[in-house]
Each structure stands twice: as structure tokens, then as C-alpha cells.
mmCIF file of C-alpha atoms in Angstrom:
data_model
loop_
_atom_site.group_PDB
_atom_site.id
_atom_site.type_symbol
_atom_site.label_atom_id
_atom_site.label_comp_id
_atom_site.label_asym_id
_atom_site.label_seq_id
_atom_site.Cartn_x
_atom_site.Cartn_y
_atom_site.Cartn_z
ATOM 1 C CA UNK A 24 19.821 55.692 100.226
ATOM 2 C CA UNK A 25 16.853 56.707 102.807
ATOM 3 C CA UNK A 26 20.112 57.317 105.542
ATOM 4 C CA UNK A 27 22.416 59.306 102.933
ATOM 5 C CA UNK A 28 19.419 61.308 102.749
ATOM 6 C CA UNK A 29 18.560 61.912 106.347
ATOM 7 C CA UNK A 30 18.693 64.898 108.250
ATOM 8 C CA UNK A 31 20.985 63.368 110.793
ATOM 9 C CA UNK A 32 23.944 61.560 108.369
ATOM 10 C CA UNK A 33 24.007 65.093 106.303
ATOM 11 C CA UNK A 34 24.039 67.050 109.569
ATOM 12 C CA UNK A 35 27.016 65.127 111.069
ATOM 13 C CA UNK A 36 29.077 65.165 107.472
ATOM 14 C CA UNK A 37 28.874 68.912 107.860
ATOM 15 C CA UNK A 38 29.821 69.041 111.948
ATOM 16 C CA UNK A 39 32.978 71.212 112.394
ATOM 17 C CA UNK A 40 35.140 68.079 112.858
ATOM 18 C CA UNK A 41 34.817 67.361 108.604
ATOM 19 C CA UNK A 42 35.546 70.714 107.727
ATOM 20 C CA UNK A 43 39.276 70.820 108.006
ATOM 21 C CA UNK A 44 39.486 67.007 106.837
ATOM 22 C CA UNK A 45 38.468 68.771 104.129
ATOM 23 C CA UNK A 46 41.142 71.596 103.760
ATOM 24 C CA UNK A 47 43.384 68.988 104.701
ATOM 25 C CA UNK A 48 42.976 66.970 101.841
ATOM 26 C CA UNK A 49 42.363 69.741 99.104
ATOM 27 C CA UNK A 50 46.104 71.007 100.818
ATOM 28 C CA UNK A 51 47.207 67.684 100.655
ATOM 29 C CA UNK A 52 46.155 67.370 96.736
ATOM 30 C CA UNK A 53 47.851 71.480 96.356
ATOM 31 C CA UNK A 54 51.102 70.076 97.636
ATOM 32 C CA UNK A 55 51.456 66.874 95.848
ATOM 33 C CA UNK A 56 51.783 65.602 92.292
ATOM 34 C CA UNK A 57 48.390 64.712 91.844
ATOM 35 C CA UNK A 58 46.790 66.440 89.289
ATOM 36 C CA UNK A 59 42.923 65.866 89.721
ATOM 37 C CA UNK A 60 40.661 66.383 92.922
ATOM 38 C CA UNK A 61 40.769 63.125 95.223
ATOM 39 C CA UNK A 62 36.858 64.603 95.810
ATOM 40 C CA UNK A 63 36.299 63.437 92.160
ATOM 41 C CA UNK A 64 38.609 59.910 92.488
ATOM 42 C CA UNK A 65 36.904 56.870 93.363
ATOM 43 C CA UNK A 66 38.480 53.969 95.136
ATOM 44 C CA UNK A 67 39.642 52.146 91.821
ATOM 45 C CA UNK A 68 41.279 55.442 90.842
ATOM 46 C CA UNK A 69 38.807 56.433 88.369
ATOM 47 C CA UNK A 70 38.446 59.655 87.633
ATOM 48 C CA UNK A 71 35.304 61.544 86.828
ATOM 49 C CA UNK A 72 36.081 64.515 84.987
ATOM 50 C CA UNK A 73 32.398 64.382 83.101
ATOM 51 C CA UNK A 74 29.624 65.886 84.480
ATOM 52 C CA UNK A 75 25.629 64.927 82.994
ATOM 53 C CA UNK A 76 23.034 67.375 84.127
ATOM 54 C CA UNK A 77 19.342 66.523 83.516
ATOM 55 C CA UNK A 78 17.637 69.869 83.302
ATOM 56 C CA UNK A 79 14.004 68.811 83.409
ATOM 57 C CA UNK A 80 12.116 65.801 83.847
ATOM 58 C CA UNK A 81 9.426 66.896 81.159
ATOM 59 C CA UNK A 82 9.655 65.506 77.606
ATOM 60 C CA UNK A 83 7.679 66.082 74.110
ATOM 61 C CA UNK A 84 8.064 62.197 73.410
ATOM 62 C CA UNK A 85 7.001 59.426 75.277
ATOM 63 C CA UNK A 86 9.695 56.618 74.221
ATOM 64 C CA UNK A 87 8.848 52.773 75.544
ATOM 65 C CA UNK A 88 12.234 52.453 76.738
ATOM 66 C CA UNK A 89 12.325 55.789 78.297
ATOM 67 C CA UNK A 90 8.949 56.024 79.659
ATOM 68 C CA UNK A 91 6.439 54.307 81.852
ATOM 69 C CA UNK A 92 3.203 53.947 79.093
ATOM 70 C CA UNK A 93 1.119 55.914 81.929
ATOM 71 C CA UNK A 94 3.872 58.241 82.363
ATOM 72 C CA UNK A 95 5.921 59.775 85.668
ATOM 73 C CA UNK A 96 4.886 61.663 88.315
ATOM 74 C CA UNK A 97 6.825 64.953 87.981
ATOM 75 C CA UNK A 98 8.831 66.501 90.967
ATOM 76 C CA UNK A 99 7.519 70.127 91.956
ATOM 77 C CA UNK A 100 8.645 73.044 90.377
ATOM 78 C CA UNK A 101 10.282 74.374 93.360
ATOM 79 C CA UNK A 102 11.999 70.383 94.386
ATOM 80 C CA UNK A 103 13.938 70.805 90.827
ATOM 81 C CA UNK A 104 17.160 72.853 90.780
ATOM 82 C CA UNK A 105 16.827 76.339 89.846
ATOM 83 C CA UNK A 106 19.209 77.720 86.929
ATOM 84 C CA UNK A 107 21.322 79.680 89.777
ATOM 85 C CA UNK A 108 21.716 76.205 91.743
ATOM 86 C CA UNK A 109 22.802 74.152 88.404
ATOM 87 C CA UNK A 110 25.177 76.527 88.011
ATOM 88 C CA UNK A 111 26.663 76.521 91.330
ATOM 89 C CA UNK A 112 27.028 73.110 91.485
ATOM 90 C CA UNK A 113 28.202 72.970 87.682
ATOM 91 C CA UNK A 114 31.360 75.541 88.770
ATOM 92 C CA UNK A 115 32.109 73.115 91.800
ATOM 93 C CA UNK A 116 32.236 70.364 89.781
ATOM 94 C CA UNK A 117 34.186 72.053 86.907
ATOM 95 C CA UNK A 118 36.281 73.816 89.812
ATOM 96 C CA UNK A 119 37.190 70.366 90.736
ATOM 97 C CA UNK A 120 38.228 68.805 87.621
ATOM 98 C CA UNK A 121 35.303 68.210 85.337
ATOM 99 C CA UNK A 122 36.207 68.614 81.563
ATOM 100 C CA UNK A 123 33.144 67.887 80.287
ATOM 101 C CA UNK A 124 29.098 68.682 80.645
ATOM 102 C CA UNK A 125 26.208 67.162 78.719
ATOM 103 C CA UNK A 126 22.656 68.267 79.396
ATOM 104 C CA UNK A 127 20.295 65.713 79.383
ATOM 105 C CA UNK A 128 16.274 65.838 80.357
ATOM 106 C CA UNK A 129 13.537 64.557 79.865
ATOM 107 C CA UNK A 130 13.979 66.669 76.900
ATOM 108 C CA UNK A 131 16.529 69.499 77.509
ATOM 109 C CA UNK A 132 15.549 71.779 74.762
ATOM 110 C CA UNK A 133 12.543 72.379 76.130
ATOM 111 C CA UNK A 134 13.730 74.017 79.290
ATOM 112 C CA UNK A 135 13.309 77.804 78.339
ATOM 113 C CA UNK A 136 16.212 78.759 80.130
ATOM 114 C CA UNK A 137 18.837 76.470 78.129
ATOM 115 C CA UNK A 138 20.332 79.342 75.952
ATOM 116 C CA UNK A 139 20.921 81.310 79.182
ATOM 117 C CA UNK A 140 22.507 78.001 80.675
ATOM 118 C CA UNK A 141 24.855 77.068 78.118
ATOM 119 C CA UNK A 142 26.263 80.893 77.411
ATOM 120 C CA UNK A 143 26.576 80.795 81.540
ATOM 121 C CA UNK A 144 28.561 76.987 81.358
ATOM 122 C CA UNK A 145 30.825 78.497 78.403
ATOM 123 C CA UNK A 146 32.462 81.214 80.889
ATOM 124 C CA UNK A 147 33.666 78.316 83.420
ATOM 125 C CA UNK A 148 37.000 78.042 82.984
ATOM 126 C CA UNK A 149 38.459 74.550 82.914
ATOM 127 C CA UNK A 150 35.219 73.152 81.456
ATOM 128 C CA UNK A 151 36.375 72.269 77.313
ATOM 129 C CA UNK A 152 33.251 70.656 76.056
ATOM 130 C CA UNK A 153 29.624 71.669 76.513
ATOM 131 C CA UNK A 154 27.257 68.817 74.854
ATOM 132 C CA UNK A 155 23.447 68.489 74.676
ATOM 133 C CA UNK A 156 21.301 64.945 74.361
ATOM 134 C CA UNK A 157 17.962 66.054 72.468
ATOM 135 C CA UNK A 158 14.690 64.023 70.953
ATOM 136 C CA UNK A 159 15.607 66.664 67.805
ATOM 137 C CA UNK A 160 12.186 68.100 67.551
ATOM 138 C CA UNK A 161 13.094 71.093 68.366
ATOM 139 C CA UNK A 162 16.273 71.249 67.407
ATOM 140 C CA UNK A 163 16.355 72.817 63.976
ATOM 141 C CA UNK A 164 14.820 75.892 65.584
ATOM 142 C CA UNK A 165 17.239 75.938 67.999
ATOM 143 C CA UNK A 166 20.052 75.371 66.206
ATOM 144 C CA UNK A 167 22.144 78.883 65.469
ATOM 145 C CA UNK A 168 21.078 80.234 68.980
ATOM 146 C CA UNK A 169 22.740 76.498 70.370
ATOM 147 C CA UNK A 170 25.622 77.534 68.412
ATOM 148 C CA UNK A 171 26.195 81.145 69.136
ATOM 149 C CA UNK A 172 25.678 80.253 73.315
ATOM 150 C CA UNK A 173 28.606 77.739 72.846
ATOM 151 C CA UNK A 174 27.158 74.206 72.482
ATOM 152 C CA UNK A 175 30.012 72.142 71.311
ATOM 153 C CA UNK A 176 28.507 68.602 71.045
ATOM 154 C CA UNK A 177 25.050 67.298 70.021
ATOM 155 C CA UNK A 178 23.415 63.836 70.192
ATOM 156 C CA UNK A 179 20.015 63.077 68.664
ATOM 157 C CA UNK A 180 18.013 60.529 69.244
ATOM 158 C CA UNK A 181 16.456 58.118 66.713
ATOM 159 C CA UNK A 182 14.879 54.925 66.848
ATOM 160 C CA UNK A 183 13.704 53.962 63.445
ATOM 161 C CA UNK A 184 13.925 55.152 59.962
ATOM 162 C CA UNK A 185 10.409 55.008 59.357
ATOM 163 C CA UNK A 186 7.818 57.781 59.973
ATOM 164 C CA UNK A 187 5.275 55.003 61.387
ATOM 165 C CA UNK A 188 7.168 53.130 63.270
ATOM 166 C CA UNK A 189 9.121 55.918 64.959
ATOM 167 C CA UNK A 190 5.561 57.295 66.027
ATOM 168 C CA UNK A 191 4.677 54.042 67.521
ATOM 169 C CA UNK A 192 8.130 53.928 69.789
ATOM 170 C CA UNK A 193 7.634 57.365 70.443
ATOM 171 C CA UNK A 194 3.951 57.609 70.627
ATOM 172 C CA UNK A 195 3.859 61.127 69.241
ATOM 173 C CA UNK A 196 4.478 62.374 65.681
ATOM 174 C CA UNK A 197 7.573 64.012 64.715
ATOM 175 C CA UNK A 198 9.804 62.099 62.431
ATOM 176 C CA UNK A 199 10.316 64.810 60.099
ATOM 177 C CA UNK A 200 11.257 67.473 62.516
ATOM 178 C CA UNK A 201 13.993 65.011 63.890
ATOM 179 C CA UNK A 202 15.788 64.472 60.714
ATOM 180 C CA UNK A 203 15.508 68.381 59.800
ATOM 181 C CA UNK A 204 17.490 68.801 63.076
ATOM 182 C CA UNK A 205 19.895 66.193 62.059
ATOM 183 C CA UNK A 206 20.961 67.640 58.817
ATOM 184 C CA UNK A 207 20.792 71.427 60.060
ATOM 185 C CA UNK A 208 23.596 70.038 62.453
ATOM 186 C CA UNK A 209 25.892 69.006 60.092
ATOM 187 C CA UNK A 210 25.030 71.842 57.432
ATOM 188 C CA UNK A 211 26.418 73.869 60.791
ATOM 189 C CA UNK A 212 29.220 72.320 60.907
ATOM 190 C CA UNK A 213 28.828 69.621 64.378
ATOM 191 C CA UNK A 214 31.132 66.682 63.182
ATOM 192 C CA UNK A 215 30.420 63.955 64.005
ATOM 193 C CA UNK A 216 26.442 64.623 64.897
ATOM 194 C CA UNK A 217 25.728 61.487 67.055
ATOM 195 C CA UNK A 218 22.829 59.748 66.732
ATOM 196 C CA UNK A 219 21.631 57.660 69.382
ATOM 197 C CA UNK A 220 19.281 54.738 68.319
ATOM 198 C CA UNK A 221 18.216 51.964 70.991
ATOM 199 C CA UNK A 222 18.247 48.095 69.250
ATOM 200 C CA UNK A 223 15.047 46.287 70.928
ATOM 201 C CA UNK A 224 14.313 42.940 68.883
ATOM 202 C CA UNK A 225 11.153 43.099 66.975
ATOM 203 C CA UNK A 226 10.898 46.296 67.028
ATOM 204 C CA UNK A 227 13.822 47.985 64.967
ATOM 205 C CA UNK A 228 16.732 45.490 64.624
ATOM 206 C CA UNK A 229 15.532 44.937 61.169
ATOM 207 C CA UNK A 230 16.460 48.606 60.441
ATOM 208 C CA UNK A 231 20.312 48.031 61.504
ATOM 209 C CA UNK A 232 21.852 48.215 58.170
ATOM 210 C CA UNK A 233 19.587 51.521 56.992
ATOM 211 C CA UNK A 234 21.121 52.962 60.000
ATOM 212 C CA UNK A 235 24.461 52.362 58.683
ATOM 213 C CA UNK A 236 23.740 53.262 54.966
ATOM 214 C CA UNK A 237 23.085 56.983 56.438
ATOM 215 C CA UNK A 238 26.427 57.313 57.510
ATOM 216 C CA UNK A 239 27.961 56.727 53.686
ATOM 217 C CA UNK A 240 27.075 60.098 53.011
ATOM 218 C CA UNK A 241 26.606 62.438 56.443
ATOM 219 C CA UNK A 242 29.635 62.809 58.999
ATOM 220 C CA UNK A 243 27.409 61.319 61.723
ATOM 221 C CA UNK A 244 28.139 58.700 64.660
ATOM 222 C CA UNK A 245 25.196 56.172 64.810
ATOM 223 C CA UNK A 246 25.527 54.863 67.996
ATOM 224 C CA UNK A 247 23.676 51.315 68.722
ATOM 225 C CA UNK A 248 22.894 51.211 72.096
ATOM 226 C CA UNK A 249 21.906 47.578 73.940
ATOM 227 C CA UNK A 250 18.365 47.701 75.461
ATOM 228 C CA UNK A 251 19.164 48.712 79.191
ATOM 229 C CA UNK A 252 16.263 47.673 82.076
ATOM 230 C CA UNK A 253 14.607 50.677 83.960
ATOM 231 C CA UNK A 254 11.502 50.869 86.046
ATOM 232 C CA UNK A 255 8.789 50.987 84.131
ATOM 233 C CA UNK A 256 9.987 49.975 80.448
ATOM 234 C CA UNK A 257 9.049 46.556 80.648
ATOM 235 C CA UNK A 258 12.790 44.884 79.845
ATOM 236 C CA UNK A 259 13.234 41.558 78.819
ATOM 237 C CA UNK A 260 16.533 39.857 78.103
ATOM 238 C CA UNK A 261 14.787 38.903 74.777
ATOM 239 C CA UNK A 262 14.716 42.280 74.040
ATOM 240 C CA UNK A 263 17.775 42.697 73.916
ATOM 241 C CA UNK A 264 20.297 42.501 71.316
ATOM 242 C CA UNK A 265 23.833 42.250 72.161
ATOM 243 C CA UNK A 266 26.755 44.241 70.595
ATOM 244 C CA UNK A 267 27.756 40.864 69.432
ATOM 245 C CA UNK A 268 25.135 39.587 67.259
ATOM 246 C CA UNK A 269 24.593 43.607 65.941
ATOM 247 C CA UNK A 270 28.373 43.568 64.684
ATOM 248 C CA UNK A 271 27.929 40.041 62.707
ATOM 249 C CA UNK A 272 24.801 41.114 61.140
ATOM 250 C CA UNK A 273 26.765 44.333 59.910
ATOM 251 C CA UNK A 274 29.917 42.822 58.927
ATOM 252 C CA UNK A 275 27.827 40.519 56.926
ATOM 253 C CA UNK A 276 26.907 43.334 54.368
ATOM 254 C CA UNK A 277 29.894 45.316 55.323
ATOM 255 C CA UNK A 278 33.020 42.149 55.896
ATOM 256 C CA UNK A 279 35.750 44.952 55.481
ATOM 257 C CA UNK A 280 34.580 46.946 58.467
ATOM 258 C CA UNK A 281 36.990 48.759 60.538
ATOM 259 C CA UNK A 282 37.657 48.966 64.044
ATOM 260 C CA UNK A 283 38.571 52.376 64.989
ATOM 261 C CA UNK A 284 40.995 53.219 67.934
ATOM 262 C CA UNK A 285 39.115 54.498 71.596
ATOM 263 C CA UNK A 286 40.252 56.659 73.885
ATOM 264 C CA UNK A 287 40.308 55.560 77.314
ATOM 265 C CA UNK A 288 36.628 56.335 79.224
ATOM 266 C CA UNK A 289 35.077 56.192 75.482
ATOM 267 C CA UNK A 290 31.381 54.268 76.190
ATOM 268 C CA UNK A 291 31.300 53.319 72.761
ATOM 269 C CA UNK A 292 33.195 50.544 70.608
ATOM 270 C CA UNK A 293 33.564 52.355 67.286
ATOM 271 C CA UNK A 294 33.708 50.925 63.659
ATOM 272 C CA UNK A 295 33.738 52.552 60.239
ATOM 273 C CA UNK A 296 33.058 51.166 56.798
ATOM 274 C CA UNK A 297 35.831 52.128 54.585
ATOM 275 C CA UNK A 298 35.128 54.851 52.285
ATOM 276 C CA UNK A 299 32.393 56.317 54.019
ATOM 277 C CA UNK A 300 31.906 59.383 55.815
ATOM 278 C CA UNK A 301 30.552 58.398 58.932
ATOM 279 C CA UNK A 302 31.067 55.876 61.204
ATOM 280 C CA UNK A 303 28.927 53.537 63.809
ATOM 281 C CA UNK A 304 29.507 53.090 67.492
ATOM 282 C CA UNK A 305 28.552 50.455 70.260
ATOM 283 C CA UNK A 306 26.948 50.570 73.653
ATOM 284 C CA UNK A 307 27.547 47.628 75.167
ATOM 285 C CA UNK A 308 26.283 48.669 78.851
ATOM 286 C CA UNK A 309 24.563 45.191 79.009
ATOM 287 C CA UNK A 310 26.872 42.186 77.415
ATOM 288 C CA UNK A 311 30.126 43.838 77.690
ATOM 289 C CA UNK A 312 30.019 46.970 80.498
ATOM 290 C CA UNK A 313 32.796 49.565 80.757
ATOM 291 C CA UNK A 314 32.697 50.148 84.446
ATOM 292 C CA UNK A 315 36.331 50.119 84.765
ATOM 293 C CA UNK A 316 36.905 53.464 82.746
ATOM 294 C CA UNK A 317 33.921 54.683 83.786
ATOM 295 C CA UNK A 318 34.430 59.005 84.105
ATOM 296 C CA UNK A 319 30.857 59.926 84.765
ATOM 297 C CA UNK A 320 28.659 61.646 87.103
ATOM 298 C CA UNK A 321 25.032 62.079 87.201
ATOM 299 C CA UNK A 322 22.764 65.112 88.572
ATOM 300 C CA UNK A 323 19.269 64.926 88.404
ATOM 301 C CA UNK A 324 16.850 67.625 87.530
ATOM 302 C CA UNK A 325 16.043 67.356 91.470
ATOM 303 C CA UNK A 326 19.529 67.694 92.539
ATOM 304 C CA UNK A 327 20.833 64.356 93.711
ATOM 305 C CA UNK A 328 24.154 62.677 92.661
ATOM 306 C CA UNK A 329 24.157 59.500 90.318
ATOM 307 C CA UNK A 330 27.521 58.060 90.694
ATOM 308 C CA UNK A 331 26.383 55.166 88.717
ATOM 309 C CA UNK A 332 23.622 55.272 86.131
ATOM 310 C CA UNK A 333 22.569 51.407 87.290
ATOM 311 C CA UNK A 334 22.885 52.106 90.972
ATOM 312 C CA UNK A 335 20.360 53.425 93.066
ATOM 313 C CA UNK A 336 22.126 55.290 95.761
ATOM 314 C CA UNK A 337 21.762 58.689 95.258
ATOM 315 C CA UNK A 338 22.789 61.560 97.311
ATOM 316 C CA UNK A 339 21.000 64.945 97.367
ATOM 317 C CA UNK A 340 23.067 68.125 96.402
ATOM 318 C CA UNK A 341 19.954 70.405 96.539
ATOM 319 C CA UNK A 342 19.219 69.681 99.975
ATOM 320 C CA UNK A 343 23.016 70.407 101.201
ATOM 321 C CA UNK A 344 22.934 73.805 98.922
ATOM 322 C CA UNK A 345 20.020 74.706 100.384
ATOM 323 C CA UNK A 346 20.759 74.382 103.972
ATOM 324 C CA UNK A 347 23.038 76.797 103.590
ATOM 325 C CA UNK A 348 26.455 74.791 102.817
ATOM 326 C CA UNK A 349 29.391 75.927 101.977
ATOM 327 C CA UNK A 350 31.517 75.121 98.968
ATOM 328 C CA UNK A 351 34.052 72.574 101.001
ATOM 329 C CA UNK A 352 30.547 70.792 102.521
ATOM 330 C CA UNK A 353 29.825 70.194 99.227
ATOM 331 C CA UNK A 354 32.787 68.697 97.859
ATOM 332 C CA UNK A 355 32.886 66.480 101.266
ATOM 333 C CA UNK A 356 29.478 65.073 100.598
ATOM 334 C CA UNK A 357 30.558 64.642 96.392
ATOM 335 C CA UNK A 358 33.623 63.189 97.656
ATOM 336 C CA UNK A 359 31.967 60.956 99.983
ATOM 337 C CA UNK A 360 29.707 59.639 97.192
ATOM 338 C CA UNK A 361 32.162 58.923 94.722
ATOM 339 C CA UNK A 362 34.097 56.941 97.588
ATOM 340 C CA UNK A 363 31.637 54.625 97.249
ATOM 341 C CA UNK A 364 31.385 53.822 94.009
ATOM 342 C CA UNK A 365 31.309 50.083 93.411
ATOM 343 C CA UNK A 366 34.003 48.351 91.068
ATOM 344 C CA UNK A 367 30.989 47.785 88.432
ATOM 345 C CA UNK A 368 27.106 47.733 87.950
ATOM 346 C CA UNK A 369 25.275 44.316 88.865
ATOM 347 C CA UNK A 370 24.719 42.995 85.736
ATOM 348 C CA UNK A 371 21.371 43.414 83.301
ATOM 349 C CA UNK A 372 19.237 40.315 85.330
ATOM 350 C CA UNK A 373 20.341 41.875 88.913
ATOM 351 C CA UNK A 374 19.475 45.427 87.396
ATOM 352 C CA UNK A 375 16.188 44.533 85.929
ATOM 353 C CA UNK A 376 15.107 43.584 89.557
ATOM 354 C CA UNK A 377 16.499 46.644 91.351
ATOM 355 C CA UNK A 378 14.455 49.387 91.838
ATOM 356 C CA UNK A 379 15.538 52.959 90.233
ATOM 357 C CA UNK A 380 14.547 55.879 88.641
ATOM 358 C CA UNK A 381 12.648 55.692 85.053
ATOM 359 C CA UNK A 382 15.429 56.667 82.159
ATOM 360 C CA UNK A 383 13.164 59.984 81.777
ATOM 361 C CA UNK A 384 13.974 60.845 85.773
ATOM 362 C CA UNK A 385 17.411 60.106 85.407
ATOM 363 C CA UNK A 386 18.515 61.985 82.255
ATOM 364 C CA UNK A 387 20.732 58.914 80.581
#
């Protein structure tokens, strides 16, 4: 990471002699059959036509799996990228091949900007789905503006049913305000609202089946996600429960559950009890990972490229944008990066000993 990051290795990727290897191979992709950027193509042939931007590293909420207990150190103001660079990098990207863009944070909907952001994303043309990951609490409020600037997608996230217990994984109050958001977004039509809920044993796996009650009635996608290890959250494998042992405990009260079909780089296995209006999904990042359809990218709110959520290689965009680069720099450096992708992450025991960024500095 430290020499992807170095003056010298970013100087010498933007030396004369890379430029028209670059032209070259954008002329090579013009004149053949291949119909997304090789810049965006990993080794394995995946490619990553979904694009998550964290927009800040600040959040409202303080979530244990999210959140060191004594919190982050924030990145400077003027370290983060400004709304002028997201938006350079997000045409690039979209310019490129990216279908898709989800803004994550910290908390994005507290970046006063985001209106202006998403109305800006909606004029890219090529880009078909703008989608936001929110803590809800100020999502009600939000809501119509979201709407009218273009947001397409929304996913909330909710840990537990219950007003106390909900404050104690979050360690702020709020409950209330996240379930108003939730059923403003279907009243406005978002189908299905997502709602993201991470299982952590003895905490809320006792609240599984409530979960899946809510979706007899509301057109959302409750999405059980497997408790994932990063710095500062204190993971334990016993933690954790697996996809597995979540689907028995549900097909116990539910035995005719459904399977439902996936598309291709879906992250979630989804089921659906018959008759009702909603359905339930699983993220099985931990016992059962789906590296090899993996289509996703990662900026962080300080400009460097993720091209795994579970690595820690990370390139910086902001520093390369900054010095002045041009577009085809850029997309040498992306392409570079996404070259060297691995096959798949390291598995949850190798990850919980790697170092990387806390989930809030990341962005999911």
C-alpha cells in the first residue's frame, strides 16, 4: 500500500511512456467486440460496473460493529474529496462502464451537499441506478427532496426491533425516527425498501423471525447480513452467525420458504415466504463469500480506491486528481488497481487479523 501511494510509483505510472499504452488499449477496446472498459476488468474477467462512494466519514450513530467504542479519528476537511472531485471521478467511472452508484458514509444524509450530489449523478449518462445506504434518522425529512433529485434505491439500516436494545447497539436514541423513514419510503413508492440488519449472537439473533414477520405486510427486503471483522469492532467467530444456521431457524417457523432466482453479481441469497409481501435476503460475506461475481468498487470519503472491501490495498484517486492528472492517468492508475484484484478475500480468521479501515472509514 505505502509504495502504491508514493510519490515515486504514481510519478512513473504517469511518465509519458504510459500515456499512449493507454490510448492504445481504450483504441484497442473501440475496435473490438468488447463491450466494457478493460480499465474496469479484472484478471478473472470480472467486471465492475458498480461504483460505492462514501461521502463522509461522520455519523449520527455509533454502531458496535461499525464503530470503534472511542470512536475514529476523522480525516481533515480539506484530505476528503470535495463535491466537484466526487463528481469527476463519478463521470470517469460511469464514462467507463459503471451502471450503478450507492452513497455510503459514515452517514450520507448528513453531508449537506447530498441533494446537490444526487441531482448532479442523475445527468451522467450511462449511470441507471443512483442508491443511498442511510442509519434512517434523517431520512423521513429527507425523503421527497431524495426523490425529486433522482434517488432510485434506498437501504436502511436496522439492528433490532426494540427501542432499547437498538439504543444500546447504536448507543444513541433514535428508533422511532428510523422506522418513520422506513414506512415514508414505501408510502413513496421505493419497492423493495431494503433493510439492512447485522445478526451478532446474543445480541439480536433472537429477533430473526420479528424481522421476517415485518415483511408479511411492507414490500421491504430484510437483508441478514453475517457479522464481518473490522478494526476496532471487537469480532469474534462466536459472534457470528452463519447464513446457514439463520435459514434453519427461519424455515423452522416458515418450512415452505422459497428460494428466489439471483441475478449474477447479486450479494444476497434471497428467499420469500409465500403469500407475503416482502421478502428476506442473505449476506453470506463470511461462510459462503461471492468473490467470484464480485462487480464492486470502493471510494472513500478521502479519495482512495477499495477494490476489495476485505483488502487493504488502497490506491489514492485524490492525490492523482490533484496533481494535476489527466482523465487517461486516471483510468491507468483505476485500471492498474483493478488488475490486481485477488481471485477472493482471505477468509473471516485471516481478515480478523489484517489490519484495515473501521466499517465507518470505509463506507460498506
Amino acid at each position: 500500500r505505502s509504495a502504491w501511494q508514493s510519490e515515486g510509483l504514481v510519478m512513473a505510472l504517469l511518465s509519458s511512456s504510459s500515456i499512449p499504452q493507454t490510448r492504445s488499449r481504450r483504441q484497442r477496446l473501440n475496435d473490438s467486440d468488447i463491450p466494457f472498459s478493460a480499465f474496469l476488468t479484472d484478471s478473472f474477467g470480472r467486471r465492475h460496473s458498480y461504483l460505492r462512494i462514501s461521502l463522509t466519514e461522520k455519523c449520527n450513530l455509533r454502531c458496535q460493529y461499525c464503530m470503534p467504542e472511542e470512536g475514529v479519528k476523522l480525516t481533515p476537511r480539506g484530505q476528503l474529496l470535495s463535491t466537484s472531485e466526487v463528481l469527476t471521478l463519478a463521470r470517469l467511472f460511469v464514462q467507463e462502464g459503471v451502471e450503478k452508484i450507492r452513497l455510503t458514509g459514515g452517514e450520507p444524509l448528513i453531508r449537506p451537499d447530498v441533494l446537490d450530489i444526487i441531482a448532479e449523478l442523475r445527468k451522467l449518462e450511462g449511470l441507471k441506478t443512483i442508491a443511498v445506504t442511510t442509519n434512517g434518522m434523517n431520512l423521513a425529512r429527507l425523503l421527497p427532496k431524495l426523490k425529486e433529485s433522482g434517488l432510485d434505491l434506498i437501504n436502511i439500516s436496522l439492528d433490532s426491533l426494540v427501542p432499547a436494545k437498538f439504543e444500546f447497539i447504536v448507543r444513541r436514541k433514535g428508533f422511532h425516527k428510523v422506522m418513520e423513514g422506513i414506512d415514508k419510503a414505501i408510502e413513496m413508492g421505493y419497492n423493495p425498501v431494503k433493510v439492512n440488519c447485522v445478526v451478532m449472537r446474543g445480541l439480536n439473533e433472537d429477533e430473526l423471525l420479528d424481522f421476517v414477520a415485518l415483511t408479511e405486510k411492507k414490500p421491504l427486503e430484510v437483508r441478514f447480513i453475517e457479522y464481518m471483522p473490522f478494526d476496532g469492532n471487537k469480532w469474534n467467530f462466536k459472534k457470528m452467525v452463519s447464513y446457514q444456521e439463520m435459514l434453519d431457524r427461519i424455515r423452522q417457523q416458515w418450512p415452505s420458504l422459497e428460494t428466489l432466482p439471483s441475478e449474477h453479481a447479486d450479494t444476497a441469497k434471497t428467499f420469500k415466504v409465500p403469500g407475503f409481501k416482502g421478502r428476506v435476503g442473505f449476506i453470506t460475506s463470511m461462510s459462503d463469500h461471492f468473490c467470484g461475481s464480485c462487480n464492486r468498487l470502493r471510494l472513500t470519503a478521502d479519495g482512495n480506491l477499495k477494490v476489495c472491501l476485505f483488502g487493504n490495498s488502497e490506491v489514492s484517486l485524490r492525490d492523482v486528481l490533484r496533481s494535476g492528472a489527466s482523465d487517461e492517468d486516471l483510468l491507468q492508475i483505476i485500471g492498474a488497481a483493478v488488475g490486481r484484484k485477488k481471485k477472493q478475500h482471505a477468509g473471516m480468521f485471516n481478515i480478523s487479523q489484517m489490519k484495515n479501515r473501521p466499517m465507518i472509514l470505509i463506507g460498506g
